[in-house]
Coordinates of C-alpha atoms and ligand atoms in Angstrom, one line a residue:
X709 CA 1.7 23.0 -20.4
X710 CA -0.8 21.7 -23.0
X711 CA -1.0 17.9 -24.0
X712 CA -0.3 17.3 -27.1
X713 CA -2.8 15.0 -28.7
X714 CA -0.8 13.2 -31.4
X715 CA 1.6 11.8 -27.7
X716 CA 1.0 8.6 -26.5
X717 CA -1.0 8.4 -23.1
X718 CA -0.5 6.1 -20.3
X719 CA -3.4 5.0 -17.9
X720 CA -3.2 4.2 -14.2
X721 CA -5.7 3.1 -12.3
X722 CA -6.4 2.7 -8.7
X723 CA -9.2 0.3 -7.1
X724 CA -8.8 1.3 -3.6
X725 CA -10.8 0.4 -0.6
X726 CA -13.5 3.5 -1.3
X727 CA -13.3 4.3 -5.0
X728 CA -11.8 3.6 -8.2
X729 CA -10.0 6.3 -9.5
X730 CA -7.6 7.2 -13.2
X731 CA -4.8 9.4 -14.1
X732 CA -3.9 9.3 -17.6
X733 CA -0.3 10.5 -18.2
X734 CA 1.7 11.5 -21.4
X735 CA 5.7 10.5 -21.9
X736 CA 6.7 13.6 -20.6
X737 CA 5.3 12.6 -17.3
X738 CA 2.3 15.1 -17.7
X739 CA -1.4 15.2 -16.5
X740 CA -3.8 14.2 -19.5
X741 CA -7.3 12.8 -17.5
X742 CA -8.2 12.3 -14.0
X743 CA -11.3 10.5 -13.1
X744 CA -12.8 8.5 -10.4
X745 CA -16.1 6.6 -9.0
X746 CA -16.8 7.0 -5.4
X747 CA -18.4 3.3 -4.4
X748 CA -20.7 4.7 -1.4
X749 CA -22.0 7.6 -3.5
X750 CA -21.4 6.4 -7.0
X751 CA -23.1 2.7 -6.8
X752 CA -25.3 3.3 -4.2
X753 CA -27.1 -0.2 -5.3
X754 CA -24.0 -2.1 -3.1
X755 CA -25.3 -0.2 0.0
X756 CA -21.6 0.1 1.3
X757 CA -19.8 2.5 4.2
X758 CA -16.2 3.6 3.0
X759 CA -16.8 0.9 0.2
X760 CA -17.3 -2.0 2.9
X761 CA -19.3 -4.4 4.8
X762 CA -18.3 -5.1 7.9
X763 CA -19.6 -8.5 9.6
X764 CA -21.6 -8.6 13.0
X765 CA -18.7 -10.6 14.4
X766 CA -16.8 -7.2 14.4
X767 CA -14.0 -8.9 12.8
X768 CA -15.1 -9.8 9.0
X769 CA -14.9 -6.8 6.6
X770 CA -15.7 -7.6 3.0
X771 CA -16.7 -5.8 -0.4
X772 CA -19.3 -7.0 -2.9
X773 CA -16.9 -8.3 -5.8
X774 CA -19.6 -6.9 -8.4
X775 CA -19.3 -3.4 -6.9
X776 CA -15.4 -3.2 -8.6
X777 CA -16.5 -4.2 -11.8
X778 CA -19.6 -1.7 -11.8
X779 CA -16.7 1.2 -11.2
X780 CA -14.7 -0.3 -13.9
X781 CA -17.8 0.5 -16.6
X782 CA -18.7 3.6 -14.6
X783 CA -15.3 5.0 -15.1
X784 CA -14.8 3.9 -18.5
X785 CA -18.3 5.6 -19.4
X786 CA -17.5 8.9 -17.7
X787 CA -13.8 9.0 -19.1
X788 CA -15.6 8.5 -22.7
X789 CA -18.4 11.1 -21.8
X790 CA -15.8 13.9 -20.7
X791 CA -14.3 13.2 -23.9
X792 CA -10.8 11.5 -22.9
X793 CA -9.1 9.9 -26.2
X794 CA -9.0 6.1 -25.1
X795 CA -7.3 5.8 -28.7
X796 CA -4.0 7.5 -27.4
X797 CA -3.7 4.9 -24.5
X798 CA -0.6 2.8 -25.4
X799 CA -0.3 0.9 -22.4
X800 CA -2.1 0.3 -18.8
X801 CA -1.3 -0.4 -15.4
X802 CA -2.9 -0.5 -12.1
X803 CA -3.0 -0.3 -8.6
X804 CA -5.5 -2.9 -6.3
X805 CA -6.1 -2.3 -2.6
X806 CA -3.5 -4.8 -1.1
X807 CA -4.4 -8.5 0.3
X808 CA -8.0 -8.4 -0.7
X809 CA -9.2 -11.6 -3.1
X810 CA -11.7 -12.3 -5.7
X811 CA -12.8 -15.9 -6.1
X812 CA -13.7 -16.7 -9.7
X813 CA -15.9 -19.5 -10.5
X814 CA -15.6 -22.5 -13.1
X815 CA -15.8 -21.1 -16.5
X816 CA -15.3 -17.3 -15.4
X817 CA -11.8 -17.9 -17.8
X818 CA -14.7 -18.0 -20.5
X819 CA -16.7 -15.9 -19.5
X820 CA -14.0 -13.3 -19.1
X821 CA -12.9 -14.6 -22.9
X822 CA -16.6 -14.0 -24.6
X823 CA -17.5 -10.3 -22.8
X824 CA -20.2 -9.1 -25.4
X825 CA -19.1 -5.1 -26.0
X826 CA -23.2 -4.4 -25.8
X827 CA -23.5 -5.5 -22.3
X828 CA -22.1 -3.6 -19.3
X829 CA -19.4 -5.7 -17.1
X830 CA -21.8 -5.8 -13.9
X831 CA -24.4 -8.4 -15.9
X832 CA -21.9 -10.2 -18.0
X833 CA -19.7 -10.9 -14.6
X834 CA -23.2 -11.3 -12.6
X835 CA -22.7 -14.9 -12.1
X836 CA -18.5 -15.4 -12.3
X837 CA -17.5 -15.2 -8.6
X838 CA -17.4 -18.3 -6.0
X839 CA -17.4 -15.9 -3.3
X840 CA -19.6 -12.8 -3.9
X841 CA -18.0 -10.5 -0.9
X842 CA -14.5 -10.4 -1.1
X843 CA -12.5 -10.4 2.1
X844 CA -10.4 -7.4 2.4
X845 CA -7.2 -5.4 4.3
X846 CA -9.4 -4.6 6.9
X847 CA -10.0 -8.0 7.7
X848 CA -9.1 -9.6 11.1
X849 CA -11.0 -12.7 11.5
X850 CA -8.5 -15.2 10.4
X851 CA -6.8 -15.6 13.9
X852 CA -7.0 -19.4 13.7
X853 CA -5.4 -19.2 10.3
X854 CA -2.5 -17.3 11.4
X855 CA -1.7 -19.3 14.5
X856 CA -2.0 -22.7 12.2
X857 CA 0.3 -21.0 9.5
X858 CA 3.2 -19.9 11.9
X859 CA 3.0 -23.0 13.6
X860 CA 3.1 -25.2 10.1
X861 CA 6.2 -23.2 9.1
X862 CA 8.2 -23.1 12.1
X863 CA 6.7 -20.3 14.2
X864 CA 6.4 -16.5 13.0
X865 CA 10.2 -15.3 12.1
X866 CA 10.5 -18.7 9.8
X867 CA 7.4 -17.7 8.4
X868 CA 8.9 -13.7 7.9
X869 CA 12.2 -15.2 6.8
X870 CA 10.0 -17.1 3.9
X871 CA 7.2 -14.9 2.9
X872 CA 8.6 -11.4 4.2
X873 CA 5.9 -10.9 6.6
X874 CA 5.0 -12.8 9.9
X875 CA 1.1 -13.9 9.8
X876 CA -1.2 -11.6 9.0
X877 CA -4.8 -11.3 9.7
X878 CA -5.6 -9.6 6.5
X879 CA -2.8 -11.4 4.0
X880 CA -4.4 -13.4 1.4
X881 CA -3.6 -16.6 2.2
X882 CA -5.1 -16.8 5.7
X883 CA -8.1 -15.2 3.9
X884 CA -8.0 -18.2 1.6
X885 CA -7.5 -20.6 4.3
X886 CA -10.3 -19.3 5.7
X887 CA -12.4 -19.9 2.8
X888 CA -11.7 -23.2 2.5
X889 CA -12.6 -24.5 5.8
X890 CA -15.4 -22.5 6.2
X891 CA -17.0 -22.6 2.5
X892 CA -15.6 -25.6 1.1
X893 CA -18.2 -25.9 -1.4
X894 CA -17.1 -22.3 -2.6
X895 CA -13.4 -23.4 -2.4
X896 CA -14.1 -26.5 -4.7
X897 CA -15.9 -24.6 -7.4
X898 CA -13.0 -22.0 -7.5
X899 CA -11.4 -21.9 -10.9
X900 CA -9.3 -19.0 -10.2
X901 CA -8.1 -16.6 -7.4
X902 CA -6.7 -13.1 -8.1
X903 CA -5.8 -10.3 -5.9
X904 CA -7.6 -7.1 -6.5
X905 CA -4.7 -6.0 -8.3
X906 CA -4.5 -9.2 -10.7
X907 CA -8.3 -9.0 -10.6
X908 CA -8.9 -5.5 -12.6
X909 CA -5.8 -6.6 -15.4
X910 CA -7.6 -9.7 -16.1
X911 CA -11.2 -8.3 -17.0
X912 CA -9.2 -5.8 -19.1
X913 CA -7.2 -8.6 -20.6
X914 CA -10.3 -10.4 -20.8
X915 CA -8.3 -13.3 -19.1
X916 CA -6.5 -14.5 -15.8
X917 CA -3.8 -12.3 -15.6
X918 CA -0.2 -13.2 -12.7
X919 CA 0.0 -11.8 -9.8
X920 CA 3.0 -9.6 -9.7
X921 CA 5.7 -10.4 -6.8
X922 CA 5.3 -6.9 -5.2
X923 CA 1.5 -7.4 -4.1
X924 CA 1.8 -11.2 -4.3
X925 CA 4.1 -11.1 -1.0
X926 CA 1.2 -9.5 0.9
X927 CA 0.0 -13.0 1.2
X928 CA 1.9 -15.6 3.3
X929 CA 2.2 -17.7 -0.1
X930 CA 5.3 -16.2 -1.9
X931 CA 8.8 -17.4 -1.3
X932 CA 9.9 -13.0 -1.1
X933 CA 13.9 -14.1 -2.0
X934 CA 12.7 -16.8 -4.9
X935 CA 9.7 -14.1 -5.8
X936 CA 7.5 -17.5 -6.5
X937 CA 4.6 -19.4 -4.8
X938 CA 6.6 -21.6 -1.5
X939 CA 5.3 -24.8 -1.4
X940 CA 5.2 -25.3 1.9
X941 CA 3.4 -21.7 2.6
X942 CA 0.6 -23.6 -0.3
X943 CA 0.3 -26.4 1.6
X944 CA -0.6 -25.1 5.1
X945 CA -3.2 -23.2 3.0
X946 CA -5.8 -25.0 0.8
X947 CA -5.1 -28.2 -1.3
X948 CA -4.8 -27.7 -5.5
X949 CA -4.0 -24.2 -4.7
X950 CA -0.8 -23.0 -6.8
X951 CA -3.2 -23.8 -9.9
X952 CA -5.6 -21.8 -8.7
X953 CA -3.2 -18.9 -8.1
X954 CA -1.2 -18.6 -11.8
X955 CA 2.3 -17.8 -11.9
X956 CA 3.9 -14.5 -10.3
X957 CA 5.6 -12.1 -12.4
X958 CA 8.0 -9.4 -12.0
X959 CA 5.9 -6.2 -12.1
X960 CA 7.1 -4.3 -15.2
X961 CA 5.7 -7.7 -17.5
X962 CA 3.2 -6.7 -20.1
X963 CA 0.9 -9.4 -19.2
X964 CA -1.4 -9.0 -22.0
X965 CA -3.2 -7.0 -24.2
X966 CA -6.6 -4.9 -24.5
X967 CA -9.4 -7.4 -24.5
X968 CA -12.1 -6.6 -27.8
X969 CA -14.8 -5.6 -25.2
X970 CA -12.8 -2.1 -24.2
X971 CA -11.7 -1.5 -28.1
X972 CA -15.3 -1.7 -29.2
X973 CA -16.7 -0.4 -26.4
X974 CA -14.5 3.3 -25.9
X975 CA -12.7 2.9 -28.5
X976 CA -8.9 1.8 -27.2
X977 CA -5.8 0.6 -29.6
X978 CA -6.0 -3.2 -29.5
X979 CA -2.6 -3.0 -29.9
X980 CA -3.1 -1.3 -26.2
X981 CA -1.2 -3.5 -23.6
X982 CA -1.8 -4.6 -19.8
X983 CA 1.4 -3.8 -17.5
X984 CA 0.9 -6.1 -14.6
X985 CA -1.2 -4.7 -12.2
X986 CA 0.5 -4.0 -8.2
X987 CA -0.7 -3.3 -4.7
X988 CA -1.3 0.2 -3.7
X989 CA 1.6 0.3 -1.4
X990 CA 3.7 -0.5 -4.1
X991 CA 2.3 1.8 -6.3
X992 CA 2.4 4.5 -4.2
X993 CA 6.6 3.6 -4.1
X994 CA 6.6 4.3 -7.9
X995 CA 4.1 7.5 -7.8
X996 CA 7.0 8.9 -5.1
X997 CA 9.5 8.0 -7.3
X998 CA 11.8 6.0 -4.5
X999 CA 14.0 4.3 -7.1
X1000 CA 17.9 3.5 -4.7
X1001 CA 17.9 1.9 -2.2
X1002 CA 17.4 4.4 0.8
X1003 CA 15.1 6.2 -0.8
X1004 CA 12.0 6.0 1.9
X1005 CA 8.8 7.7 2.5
X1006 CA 7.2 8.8 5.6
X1007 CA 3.3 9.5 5.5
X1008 CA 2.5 12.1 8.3
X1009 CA -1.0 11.2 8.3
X1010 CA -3.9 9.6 10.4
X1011 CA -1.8 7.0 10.7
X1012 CA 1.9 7.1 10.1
X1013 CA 3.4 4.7 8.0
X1014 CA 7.0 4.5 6.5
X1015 CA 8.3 2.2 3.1
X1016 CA 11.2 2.4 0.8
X1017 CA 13.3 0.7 -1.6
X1018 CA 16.1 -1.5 -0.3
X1019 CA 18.8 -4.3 -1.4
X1020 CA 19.2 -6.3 1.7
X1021 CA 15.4 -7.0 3.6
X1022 CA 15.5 -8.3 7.0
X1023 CA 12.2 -9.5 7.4
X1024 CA 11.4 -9.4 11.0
X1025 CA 8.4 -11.2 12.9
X1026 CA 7.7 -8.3 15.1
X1027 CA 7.4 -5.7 12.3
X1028 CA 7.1 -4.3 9.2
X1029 CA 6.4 -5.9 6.0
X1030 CA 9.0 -6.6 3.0
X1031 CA 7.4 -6.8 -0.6
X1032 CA 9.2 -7.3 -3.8
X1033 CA 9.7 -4.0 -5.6
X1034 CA 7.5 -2.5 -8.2
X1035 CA 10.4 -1.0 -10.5
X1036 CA 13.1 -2.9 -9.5
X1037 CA 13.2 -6.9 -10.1
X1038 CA 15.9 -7.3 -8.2
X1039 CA 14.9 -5.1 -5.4
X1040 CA 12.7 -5.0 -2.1
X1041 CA 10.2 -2.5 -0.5
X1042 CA 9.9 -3.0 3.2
X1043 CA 7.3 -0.8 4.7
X1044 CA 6.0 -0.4 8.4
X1045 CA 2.7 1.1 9.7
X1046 CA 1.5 2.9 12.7
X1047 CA -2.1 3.3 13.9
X1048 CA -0.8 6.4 16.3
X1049 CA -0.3 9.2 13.4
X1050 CA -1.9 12.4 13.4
X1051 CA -5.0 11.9 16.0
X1052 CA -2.4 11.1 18.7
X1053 CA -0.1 14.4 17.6
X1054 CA -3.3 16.3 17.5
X1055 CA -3.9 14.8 21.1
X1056 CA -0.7 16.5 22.8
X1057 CA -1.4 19.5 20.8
X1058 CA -5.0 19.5 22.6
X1059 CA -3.9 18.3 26.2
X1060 CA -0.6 19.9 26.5
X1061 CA -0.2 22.4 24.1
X1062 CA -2.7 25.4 23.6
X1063 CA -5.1 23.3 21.3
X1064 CA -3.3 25.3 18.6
X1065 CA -0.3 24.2 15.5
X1066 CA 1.3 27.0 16.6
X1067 CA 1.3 26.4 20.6
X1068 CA 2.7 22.9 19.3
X1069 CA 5.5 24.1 17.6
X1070 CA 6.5 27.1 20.0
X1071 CA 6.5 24.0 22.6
X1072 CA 9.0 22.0 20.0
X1073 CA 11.3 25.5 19.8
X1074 CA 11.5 25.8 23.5
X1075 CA 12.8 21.9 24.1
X1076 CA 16.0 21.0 23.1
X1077 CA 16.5 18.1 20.8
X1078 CA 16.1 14.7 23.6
X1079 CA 14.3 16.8 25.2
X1080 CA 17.1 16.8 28.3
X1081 CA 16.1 13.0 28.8
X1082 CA 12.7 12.4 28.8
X1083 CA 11.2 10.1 26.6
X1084 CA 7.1 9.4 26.0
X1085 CA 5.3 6.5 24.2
X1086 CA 1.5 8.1 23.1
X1087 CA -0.6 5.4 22.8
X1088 CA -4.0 6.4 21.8
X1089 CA -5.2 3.8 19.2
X1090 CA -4.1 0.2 20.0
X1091 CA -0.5 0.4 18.7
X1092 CA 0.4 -2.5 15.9
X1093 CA 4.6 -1.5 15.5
X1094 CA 5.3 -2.2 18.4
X1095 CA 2.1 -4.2 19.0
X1096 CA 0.8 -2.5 22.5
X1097 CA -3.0 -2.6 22.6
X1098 CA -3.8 -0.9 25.7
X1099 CA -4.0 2.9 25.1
X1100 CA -2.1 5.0 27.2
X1101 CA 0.6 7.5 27.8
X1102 CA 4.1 6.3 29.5
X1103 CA 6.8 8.9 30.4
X1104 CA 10.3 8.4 31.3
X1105 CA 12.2 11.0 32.8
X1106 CA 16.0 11.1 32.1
X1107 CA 16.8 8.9 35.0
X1108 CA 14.9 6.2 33.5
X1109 CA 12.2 6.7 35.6
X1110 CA 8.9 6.3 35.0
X1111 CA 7.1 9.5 35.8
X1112 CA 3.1 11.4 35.7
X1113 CA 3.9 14.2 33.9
X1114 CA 6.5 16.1 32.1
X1115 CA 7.3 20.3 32.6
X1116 CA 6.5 22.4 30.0
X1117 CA 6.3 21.8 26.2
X1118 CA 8.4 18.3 27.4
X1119 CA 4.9 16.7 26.2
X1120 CA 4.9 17.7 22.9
X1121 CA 8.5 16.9 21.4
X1122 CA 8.4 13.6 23.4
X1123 CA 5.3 12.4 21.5
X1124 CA 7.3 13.6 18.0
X1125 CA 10.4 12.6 19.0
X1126 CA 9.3 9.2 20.4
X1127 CA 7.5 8.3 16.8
X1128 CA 10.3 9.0 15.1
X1129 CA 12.8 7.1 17.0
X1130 CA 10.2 4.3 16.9
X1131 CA 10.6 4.5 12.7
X1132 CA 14.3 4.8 13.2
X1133 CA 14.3 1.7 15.4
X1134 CA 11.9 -0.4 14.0
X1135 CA 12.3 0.5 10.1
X1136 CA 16.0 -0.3 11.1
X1137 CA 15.1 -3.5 12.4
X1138 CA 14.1 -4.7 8.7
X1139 CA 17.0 -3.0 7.0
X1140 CA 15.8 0.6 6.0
X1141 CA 18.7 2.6 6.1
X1142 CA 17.4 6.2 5.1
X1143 CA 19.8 8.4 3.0
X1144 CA 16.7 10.5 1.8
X1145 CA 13.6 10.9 3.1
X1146 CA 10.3 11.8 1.3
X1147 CA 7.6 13.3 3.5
X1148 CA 3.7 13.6 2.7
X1149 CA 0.9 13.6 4.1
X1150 CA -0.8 16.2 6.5
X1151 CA 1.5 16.8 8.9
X1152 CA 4.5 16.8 6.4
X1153 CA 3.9 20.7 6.2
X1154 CA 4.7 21.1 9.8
X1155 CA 8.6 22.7 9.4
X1156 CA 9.0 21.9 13.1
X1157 CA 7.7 18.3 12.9
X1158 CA 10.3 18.2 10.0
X1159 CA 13.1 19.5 11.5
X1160 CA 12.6 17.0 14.4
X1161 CA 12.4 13.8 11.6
X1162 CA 15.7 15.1 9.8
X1163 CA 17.7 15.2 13.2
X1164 CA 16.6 11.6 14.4
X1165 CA 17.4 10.3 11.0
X1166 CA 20.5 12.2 10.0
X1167 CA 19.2 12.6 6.8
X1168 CA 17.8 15.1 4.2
X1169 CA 13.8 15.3 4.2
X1170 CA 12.3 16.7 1.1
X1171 CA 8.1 17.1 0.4
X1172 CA 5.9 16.0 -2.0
X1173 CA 2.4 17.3 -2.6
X1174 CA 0.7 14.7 -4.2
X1175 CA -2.6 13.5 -3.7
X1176 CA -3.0 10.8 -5.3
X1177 CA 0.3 8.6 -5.0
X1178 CA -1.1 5.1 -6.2
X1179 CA -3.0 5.9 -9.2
X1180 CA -0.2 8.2 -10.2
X1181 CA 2.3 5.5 -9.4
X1182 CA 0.2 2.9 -12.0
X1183 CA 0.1 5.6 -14.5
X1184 CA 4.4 5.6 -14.1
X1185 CA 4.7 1.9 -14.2
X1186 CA 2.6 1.8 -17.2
X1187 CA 4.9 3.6 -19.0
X1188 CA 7.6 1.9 -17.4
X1189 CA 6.5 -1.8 -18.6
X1190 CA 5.8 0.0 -21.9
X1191 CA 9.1 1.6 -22.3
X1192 CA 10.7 -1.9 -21.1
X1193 CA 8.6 -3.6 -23.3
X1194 CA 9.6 -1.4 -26.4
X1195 CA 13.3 -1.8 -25.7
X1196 CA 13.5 -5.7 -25.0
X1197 CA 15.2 -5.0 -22.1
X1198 CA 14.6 -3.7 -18.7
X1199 CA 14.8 -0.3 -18.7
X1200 CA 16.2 1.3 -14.7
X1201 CA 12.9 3.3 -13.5
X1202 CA 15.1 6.2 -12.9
X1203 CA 15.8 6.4 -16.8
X1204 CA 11.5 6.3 -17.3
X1205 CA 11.8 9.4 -15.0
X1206 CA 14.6 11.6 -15.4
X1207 CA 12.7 14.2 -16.1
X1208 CA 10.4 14.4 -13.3
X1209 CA 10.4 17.5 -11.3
X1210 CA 13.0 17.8 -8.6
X1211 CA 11.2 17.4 -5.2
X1212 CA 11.4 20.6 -2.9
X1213 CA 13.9 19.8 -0.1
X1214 CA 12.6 21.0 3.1
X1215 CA 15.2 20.1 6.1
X1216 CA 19.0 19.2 6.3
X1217 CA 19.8 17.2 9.8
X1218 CA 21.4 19.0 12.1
X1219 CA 24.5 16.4 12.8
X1220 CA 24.9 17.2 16.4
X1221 CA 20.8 16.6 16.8
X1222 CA 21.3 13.7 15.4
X1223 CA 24.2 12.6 17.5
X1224 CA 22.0 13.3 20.7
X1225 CA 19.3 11.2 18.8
X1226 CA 21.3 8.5 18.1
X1227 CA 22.7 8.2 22.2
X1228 CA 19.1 8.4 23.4
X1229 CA 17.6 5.3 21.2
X1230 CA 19.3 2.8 24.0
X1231 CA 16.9 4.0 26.1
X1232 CA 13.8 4.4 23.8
X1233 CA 14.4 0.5 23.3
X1234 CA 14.5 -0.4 27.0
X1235 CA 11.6 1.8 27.4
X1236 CA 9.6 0.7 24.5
X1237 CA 10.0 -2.6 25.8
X1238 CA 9.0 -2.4 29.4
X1239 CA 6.1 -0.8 27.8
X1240 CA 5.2 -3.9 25.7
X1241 CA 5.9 -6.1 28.4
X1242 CA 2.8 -4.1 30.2
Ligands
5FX2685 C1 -1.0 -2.7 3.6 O1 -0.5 -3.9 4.1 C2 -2.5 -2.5 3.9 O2 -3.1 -3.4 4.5 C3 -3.2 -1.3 3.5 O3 -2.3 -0.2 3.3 C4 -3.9 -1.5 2.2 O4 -3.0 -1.8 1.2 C5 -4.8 -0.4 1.9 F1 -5.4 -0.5 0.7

């Protein structure tokens, strides 16, 4: 259907770890603009690989900091070119690669205050950051932090119970701990420090702009029940560091409003307001639409990973992550991520199927749901839920025994099977309670990889084909805050979005599957765990 140009718009945006990327929606929940900078190709200049550095230690993965606000201009400038209406914006939100940090220098508040609408953002912002390469999620070299965190706070489930997460090598505030003891000097001139979320809002807002309490728990600083900055979690970081941080928000705030720079520049409202920016997690949470509690998503793709909205977290030190919830205040998003996805199901399928999608699921129609007994963990990339690291297959049979091989097609439903009841256990274990399950990704077409996820989770799955989850998510929650924002009041997402397509439902669980399921997961646990204890 055609856009009608006297409707408002609504702009998402995503900076993600390779590009930067747009989706302009109208009220109806339509499709106006897409548009989106690809860092390696687009700003060749930064000399980056999948939009990153990564260190000679093997551990340190950064991106230069004046590489994002390049492919804010650059996006701008082509939107403008292609002849998107800026003027019909109303409000926008955004979506920032999760845990990454940008370190602003003394005076960068100013300088964020004064941009000069004839200058592009790249030589105004030349000079504003403390730390030129920001460390991002890819980051593991903050061991040390980690270790001294836990220990501060009372080992790692205190330190889930507080922050929603144990420790984590790439979560902010072991990156910032690690900035401070190794740069000092950089630390001390820092005026500011955003997340790459918080980061993109305040050079539109021309301003520091608040983290928002669904990407500020991905860094060991937030109190995830109080949804502000713990104390305690502060001091085991850096000193004078809450001022440094702002205040957190709920996400749906309208934290500002369209700096001059943007008005004069491509022509926005300056009436045109900021929607706190989130995580691209979170985001992706809104662009999926999981509004109750037990709504969850399951990404089939090269890695697995599962999130969802929920009331009650259980944040666990051995997995998963809880975050506050992008639409919901009140609410939680816990979320759990595997590194053995698709390359490992695409392993079987060329070992011990006939290399083919088809000899995959002929094996999967020929096994019987538990495949009589035997059980399989498929290691192939150094697992991180649960955390194995040595890659390897381990069978079971249905005596408990640990066996070489299984007969045929046995192979290829234990490696699906065994995922799933891995989700089932360890999404369980931090309170996701799936009563409706969303399924993208790659493998998400597969009916017989389907079938199997409905059965070991007893509940409805349904598919959604959308590429672009995150930016499309920002796009929602900026007319989410908007809509909020126009009514005083907090509006339930699920009003903003009422008239969103119905998604295609794809598999009802077979209750008796499920039953069979739910006996065997006794034994994937004992399993799982001789595995992990090597
Ligand atoms: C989540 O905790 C992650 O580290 C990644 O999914 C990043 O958000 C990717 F941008």
């Amino acid at each position: 259907m055609m856009n009608d140009p006297a409707q408002p718009l609504f702009l998402g945006l995503d900076s993600s770890t390779q590009s930067l990327k747009a989706v302009a929606i109208d009220a109806d929940l339509r499709i106006a603009h897409e548009e989106s900078v690809n860092f390696d190709a687009d700003l060749p200049d930064f000399d980056t690989q999948g939009g990153v550095h990564h260190g000679s230690d093997g551990l340190t993965v950064t991106s230069p900091t004046l590489m994002w606000v390049a492919a804010l201009d650059q996006l701008l400038a082509r939107m403008q070119s292609a002849g998107f209406e800026f003027s019909r914006v109303v409000a926008i939100s955004g979506s920032g690669q999760q845990h990454g940090s940008v370190f602003l220098r003394r005076g960068a508040r100013q300088t964020l205050a004064r941009l000069d609408p004839d200058k592009p953002l790249r030589v105004l912002l030349a000079e504003a950051f403390s730390v030129a390469d920001s460390p991002i999620w890819m980051d593991s070299s903050t061991g040390t932090q980690c270790a001294q965190r836990e220990e501060a706070l009372g080992g790692a489930q205190a330190t889930a119970d507080l922050t929603g997460s144990r420790a984590y090598e790439r979560f902010t505030g072991n990156q910032i701990a690690k900035v401070y003891e190794t740069q000092p000097a950089a630390y001390e001139e820092t005026e500011r420090i955003c997340l790459v979320s918080s980061f993109i809002s305040s050079m539109l807002a021309g301003d520091y702009v608040s983290i928002d309490a669904a990407d500020g728990a991905g860094m060991n600083l937030m109190d995830i029940r109080g949804r502000t900055w713990s104390q305690p979690a502060l001091d085991c970081t850096a000193p004078d560091l809450r001022s440094r941080l702002g205040a957190v928000v709920a996400s749906h705030t309208v934290v500002g409003a369209i700096h001059p720079y943007y008005v004069n520049r491509y022509g926005l409202l300056p009436t045109c307001k900021i929607i706190a920016f989130s995580g691209d997690n979170p985001c992706s949470l809104a662009g999926l639409r999981l509004q109750h509690s037990g709504d969850i998503a399951i990404s089939l793709g090269t890695s697995d990973t599962m999130f969802g909205s929920l009331t009650d977290p259980q944040p666990s030190a051995s997995e998963g992550h809880i975050f506050g919830n992008p639409v919901d205040p009140e609410g939680y998003m816990a979320m759990v991520c595997y590194k053995n996805g698709s390359l490992t199901r695409e392993h079987v399928r060329d070992h011990f199927a006939d290399g083919t999608w088809d000899g995959f699921n002929n094996a999967l129609a020929r096994t019987p749901p538990g495949n009589n007994g035997a059980i399989g963990l498929y290691i192939k990339e150094p697992e991180i839920t649960p955390p194995i690291l040595k890659p390897g297959i381990h069978r079971f049979d249905s005596s408990g025994s640990a066996v070489d091989a299984f007969g045929d097609g046995a192979d290829v439903r234990a490696v699906v099977e065994g995922q799933f009841l891995s989700m089932r256990l360890h999404g369980g274990n931090i309170g996701i309670q799936p009563e409706s399950i969303l399924a993208t990704g790659g493998a998400s077409a597969n009916e017989a990889i389907v079938r199997v996820l409905s059965d070991v989770f007893g509940a409805p799955v349904y598919t959604a084909e959308i590429p672009d989850t995150a930016s499309l998510g920002a796009a929602y929650r900026a007319l989410h805050g908007w809509r909020c924002q126009q009514a005083a009041a907090f509006v339930p997402f699920s009003d903003v979005m009422a008239d969103a397509p119905a998604f295609r439902k794809c598999a009802d669980a077979d209750m008796a599957a499920h039953e069979v399921y739910t006996a065997l997961l006794p034994r994937y646990v004992e399993h799982e765990a001789a595995v992990i204890a090597g």
